Coordinates of C-alpha atoms in Angstrom, one line a residue:
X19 CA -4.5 65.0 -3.4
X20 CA -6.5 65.4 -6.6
X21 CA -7.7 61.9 -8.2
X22 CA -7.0 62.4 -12.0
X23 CA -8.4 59.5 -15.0
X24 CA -7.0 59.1 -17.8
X25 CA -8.9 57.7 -20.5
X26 CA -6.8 57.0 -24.0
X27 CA -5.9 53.8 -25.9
X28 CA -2.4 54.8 -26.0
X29 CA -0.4 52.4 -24.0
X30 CA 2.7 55.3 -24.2
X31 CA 0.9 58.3 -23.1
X32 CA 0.3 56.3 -19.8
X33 CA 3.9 56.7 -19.5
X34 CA 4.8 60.0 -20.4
X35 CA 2.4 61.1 -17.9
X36 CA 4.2 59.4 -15.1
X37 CA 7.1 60.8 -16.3
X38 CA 6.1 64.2 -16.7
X39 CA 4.4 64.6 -13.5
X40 CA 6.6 62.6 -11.3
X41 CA 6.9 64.9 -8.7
X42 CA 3.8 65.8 -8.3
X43 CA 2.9 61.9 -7.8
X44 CA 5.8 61.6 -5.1
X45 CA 4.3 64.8 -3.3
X46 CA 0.7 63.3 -3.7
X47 CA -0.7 66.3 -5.6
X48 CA -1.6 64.3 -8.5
X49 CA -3.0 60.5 -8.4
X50 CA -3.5 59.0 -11.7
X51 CA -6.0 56.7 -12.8
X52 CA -5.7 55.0 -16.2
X53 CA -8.3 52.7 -18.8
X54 CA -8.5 52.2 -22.1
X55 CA -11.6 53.0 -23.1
X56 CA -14.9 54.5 -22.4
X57 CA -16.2 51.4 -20.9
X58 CA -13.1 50.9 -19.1
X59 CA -13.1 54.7 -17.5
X60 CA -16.8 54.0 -16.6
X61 CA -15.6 50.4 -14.5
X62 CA -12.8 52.6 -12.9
X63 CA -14.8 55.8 -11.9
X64 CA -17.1 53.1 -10.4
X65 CA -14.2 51.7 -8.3
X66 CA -13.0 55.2 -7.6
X67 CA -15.5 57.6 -6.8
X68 CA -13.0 60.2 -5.5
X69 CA -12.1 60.8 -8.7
X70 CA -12.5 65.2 -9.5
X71 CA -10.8 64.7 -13.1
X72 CA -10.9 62.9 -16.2
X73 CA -8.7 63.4 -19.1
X74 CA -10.1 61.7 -22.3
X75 CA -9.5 61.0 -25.8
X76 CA -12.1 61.0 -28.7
X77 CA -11.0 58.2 -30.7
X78 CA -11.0 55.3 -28.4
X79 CA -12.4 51.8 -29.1
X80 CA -15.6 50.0 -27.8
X81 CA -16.5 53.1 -26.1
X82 CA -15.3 56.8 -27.5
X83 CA -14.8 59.8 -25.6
X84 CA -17.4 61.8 -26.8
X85 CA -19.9 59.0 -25.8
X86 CA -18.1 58.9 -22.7
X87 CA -18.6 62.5 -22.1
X88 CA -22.4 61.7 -22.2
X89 CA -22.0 58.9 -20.3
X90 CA -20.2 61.5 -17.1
X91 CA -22.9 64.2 -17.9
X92 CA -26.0 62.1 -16.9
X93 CA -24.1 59.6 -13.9
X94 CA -20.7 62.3 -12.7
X95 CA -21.7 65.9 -13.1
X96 CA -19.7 66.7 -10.5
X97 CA -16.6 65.2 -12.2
X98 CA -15.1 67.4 -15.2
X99 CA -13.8 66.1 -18.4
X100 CA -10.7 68.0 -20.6
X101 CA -10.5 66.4 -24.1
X102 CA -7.4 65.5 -25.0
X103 CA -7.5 64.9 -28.7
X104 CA -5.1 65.4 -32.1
X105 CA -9.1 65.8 -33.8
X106 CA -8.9 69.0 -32.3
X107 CA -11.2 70.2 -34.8
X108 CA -14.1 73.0 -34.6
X109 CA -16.6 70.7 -34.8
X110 CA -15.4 68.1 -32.8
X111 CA -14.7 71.0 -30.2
X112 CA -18.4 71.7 -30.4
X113 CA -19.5 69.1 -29.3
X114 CA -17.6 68.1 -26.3
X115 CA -18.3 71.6 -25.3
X116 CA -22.2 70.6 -25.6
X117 CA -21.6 67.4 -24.3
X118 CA -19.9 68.6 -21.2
X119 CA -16.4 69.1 -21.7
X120 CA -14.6 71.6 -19.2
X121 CA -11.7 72.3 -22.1
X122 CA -9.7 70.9 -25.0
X123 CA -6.2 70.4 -25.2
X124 CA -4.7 68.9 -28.5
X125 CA -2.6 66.7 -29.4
X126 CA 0.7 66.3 -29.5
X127 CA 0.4 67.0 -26.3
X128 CA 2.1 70.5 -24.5
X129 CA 2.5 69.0 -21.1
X130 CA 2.7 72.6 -19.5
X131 CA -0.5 73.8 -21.1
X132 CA -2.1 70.7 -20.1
X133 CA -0.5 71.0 -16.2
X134 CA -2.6 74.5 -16.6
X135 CA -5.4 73.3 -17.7
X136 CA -5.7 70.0 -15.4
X137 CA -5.0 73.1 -12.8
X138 CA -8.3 75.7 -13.8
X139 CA -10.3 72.8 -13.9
X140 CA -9.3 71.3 -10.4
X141 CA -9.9 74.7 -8.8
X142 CA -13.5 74.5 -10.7
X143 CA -14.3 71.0 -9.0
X144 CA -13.2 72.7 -5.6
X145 CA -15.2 75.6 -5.9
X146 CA -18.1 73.5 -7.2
X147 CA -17.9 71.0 -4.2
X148 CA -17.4 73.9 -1.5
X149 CA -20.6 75.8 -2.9
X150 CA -22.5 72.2 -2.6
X151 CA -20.9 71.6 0.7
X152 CA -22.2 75.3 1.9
X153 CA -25.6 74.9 0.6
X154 CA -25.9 71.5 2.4
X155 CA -24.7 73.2 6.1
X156 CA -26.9 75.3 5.5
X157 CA -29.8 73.6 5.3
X158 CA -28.8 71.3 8.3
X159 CA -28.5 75.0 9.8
X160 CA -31.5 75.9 9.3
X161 CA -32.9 72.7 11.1
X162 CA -31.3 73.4 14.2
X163 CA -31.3 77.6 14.4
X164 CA -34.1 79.9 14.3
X165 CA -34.5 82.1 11.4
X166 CA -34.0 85.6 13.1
X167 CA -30.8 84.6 14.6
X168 CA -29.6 82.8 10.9
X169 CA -30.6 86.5 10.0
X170 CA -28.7 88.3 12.4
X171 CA -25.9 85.8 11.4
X172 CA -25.5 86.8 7.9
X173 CA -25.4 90.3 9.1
X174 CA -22.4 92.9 8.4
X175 CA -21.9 93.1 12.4
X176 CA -22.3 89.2 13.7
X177 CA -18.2 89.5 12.9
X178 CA -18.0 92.1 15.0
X179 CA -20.1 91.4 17.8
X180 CA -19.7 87.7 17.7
X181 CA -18.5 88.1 21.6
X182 CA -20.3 91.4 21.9
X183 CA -23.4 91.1 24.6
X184 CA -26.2 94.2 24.9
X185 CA -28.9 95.0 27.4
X186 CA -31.9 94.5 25.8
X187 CA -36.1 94.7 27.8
X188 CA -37.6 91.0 26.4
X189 CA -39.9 88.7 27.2
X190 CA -39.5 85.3 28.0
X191 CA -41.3 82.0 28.3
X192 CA -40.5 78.5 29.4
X193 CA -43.2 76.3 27.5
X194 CA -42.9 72.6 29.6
X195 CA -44.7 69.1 28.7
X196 CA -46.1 68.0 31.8
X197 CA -45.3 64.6 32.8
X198 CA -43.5 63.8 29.8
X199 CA -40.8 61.5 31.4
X200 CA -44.1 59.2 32.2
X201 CA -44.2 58.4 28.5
X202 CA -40.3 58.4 28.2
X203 CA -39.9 55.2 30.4
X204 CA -43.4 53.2 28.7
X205 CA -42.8 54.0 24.9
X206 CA -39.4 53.0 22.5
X207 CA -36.9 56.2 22.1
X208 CA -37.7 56.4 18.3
X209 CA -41.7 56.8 19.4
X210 CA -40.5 59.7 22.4
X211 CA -38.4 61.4 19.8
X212 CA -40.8 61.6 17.3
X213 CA -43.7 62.2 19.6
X214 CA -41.8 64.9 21.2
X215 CA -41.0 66.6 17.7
X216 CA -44.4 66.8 17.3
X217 CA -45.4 68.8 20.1
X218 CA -42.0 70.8 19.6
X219 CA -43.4 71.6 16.1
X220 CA -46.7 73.0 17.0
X221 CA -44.9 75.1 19.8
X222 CA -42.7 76.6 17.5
X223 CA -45.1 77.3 14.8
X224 CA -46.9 79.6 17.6
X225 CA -43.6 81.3 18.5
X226 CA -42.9 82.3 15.2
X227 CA -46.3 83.4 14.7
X228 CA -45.9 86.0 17.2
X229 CA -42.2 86.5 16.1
X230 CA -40.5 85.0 18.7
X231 CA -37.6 83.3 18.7
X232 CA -37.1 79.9 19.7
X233 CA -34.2 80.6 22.4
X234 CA -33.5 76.7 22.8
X235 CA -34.8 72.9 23.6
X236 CA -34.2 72.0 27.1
X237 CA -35.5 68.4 26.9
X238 CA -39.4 68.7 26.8
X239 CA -39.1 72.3 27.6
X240 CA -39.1 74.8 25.0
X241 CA -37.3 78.1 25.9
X242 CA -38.7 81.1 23.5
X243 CA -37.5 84.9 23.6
X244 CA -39.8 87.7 22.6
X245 CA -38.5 91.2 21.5
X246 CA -39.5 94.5 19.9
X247 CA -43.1 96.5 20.3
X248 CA -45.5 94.4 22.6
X249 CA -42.8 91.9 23.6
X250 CA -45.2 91.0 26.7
X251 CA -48.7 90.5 25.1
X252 CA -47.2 89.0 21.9
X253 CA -45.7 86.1 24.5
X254 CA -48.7 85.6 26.2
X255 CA -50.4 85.0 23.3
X256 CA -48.1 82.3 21.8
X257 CA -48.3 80.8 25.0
X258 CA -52.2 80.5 24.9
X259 CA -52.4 79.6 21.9
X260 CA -49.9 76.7 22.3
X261 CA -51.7 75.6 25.5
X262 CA -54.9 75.2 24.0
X263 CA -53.9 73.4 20.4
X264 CA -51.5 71.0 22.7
X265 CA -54.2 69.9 24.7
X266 CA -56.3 69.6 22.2
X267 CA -54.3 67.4 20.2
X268 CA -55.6 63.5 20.2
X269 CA -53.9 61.2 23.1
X270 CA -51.3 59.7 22.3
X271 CA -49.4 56.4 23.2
X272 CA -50.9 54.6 26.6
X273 CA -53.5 57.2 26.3
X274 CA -50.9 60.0 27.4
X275 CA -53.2 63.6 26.5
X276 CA -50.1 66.0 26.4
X277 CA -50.6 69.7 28.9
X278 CA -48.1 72.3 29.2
X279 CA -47.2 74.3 32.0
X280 CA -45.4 77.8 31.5
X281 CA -43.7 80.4 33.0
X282 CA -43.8 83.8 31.5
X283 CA -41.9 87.1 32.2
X284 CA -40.5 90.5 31.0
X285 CA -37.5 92.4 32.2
X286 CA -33.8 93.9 31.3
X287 CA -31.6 90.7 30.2
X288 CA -28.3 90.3 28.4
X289 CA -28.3 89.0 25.2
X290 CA -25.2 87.6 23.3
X291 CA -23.5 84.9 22.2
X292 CA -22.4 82.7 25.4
X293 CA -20.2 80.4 25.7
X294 CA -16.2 79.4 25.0
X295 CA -14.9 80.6 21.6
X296 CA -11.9 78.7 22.2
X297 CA -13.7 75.3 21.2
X298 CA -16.1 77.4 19.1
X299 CA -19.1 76.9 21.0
X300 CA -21.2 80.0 21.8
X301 CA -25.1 80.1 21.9
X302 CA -26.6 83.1 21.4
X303 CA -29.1 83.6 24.1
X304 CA -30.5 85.5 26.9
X305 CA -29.2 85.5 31.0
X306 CA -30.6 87.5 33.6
X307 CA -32.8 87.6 36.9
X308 CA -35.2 88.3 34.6
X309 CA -34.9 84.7 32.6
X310 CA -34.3 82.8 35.7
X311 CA -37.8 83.8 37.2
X312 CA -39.7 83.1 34.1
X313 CA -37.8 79.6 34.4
X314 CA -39.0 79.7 38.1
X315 CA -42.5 80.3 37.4
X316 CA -42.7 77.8 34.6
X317 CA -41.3 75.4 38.0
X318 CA -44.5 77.0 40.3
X319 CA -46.8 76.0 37.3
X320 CA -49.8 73.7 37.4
X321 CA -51.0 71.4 34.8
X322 CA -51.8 74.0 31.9
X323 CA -51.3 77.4 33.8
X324 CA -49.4 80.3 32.2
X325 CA -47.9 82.2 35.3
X326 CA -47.0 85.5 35.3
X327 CA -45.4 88.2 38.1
X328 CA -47.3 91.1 39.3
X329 CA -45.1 93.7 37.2
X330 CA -46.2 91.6 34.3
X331 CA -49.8 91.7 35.3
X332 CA -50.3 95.0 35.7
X333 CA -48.7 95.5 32.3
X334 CA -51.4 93.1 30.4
X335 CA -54.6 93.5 32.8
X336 CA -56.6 95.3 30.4
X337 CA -55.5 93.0 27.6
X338 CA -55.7 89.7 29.7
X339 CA -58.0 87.7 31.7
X340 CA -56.2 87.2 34.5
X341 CA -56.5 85.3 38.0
X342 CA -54.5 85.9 41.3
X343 CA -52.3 83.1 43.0
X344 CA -51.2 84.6 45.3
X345 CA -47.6 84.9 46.9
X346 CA -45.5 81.8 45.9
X347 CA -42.0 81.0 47.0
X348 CA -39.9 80.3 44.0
X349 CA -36.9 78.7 44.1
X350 CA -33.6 80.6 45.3
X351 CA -35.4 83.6 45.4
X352 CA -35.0 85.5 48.9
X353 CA -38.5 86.6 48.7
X354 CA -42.6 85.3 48.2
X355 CA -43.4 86.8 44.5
X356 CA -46.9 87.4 44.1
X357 CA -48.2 85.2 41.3
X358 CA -51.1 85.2 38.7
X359 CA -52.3 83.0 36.3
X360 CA -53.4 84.1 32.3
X361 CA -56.5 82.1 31.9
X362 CA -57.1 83.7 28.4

């Protein structure tokens, strides 16, 4: 239902309005709103803020229209004025077209042309508010999904492949705050959260640094994918960066000095969206053996060690300082994976 006000001294166009639109009252299309003035419209619109319309006259007393149409251009730009006036002159036009003025209908008043025009400029305040409302989603968007997937969502094919999956060879790295829950249970939720943003920033600023893409944020853990030419070294990289500026960061709370540890590694994975399109919930992420062991590793790591597998290490031993672990059982894995750690 459209909320319409109707600003004009005459007590009998009040009437004829009701009368005219009746129907549309009844079937709640239309709900009127009517003062007597300026001031008067300005005291309603206050007590109605829903209001999308405004149908004014110029003449009015104590406050006229085309005041009033100044009034709505600096306070309710969002809410669109259509003169109705028998000084339907050019200049009078003018200026309630500079003032603001969607349209002008005259008087006596056609109520079929003015059931157009209340019409064209309803759909304008619809299409106005639905471009606002897009632009706002999208900006909350944009705090809570990565860039290159936003990208990959405003592509031709995202339609297409919105349940579509593909094989893709990635990197991937599980970035986790050691011993955060320690200074969950001794600090208040509002200093955690914002403690934790902090560090989640920094990581994040690394990622996209070396044009990864931050997969998700699994409590204090940060899950990042890496794709495209050097997919391998490019992770590693983040990853040692990120360990060295998060410990170097001051301490923080009951002197809490934030580590990471994190488990890095490459293989064939599925990427998609997953997830139930029924309730229109899908994240668009990587599975595999090859994610679960980089999760698995990130589990075997110390305070500040960067694990990798030996298929990874003998990908990045001439680009990497690296130093051997050893075989380490990881969890629901069948077998002892040889281990070493990226010291820098």
């Amino acid at each position: 239902m459209t909320k319409i006000l109707v600003a004009d001294d005459e007590a009998d166009l009040e009437v004829l309005i009701k009368q005219k639109f009746r129907q549309k009252i009844r079937e709640k299309k239309y709900e009127f709103v009517f003062a007597i003035n300026g001031k008067d419209a300005l005291i309603k619109i206050q007590q109605h803020p829903d209001v999308s319309v405004i149908l004014l006259d110029i003449n009015m007393p104590e406050m006229d229209g085309l005041t009033l149409l100044s009034r709505l251009s600096e306070d309710c730009p969002l809410i669109k004025a259509v003169m109705v006036s028998a000084y339907g002159d050019m200049d009078n036009i003018r200026t309630a077209m500079n003032r603001g003025a969607f349209d002008f209908v005259t008087k006596p008043v056609n109520f079929e042309d003015l059931e157009l025009t209340m019409e064209k400029t309803i759909q304008h305040v619809n299409q106005i508010r639905k471009t606002l409302e897009a632009i706002k989603e999208n900006n909350i968007l944009k705090m809570y999904v990565d860039e290159n997937v936003l990208k990959f969502m405003g592509s031709i094919e995202y339609e297409a492949s919105l349940m579509a999956n593909e094989t893709v060879e990635a990197t991937v790295a599980f970035v986790d705050i050691c011993s955060f829950t320690s200074i969950s249970e001794k600090e208040t939720p509002d200093v955690v959260v914002s403690l934790l943003n902090r560090y989640f920033d920094l990581m994040a600023k690394e990622i996209i640094a070396q044009n990864g893409i931050i997969d998700k944020f699994i409590g204090d853990c940060v899950m990042a994918v890496f794709k495209g030419a050097y997919h391998l070294d490019r992770a590693i990289d983040a990853c040692l960066s990120i360990r060295d500026k998060i410990e170097a960061l001051p301490a923080a709370g009951d002197n809490f000095s934030a580590k990471v540890s994190i488990g890095i590694n490459s293989g064939e994975m599925i990427s998609g969206n997953i997830g139930s399109a029924t309730i229109k919930r899908l994240d668009y992420t990587v599975i595999g053996d090859a994610v679960n062991t980089a999760q698995r590793l990130q589990s075997a790591a110390g305070v500040s060690q960067i694990l990798i597998n030996e298929a990874c290490y003998e990908k990045v031993k001439q680009s990497f300082n690296c130093r051997l672990i050893g075989p380490v059982k990881l969890k629901n894995k069948s077998q002892a994976v040889v281990v070493y750690e990226v010291v820098n």
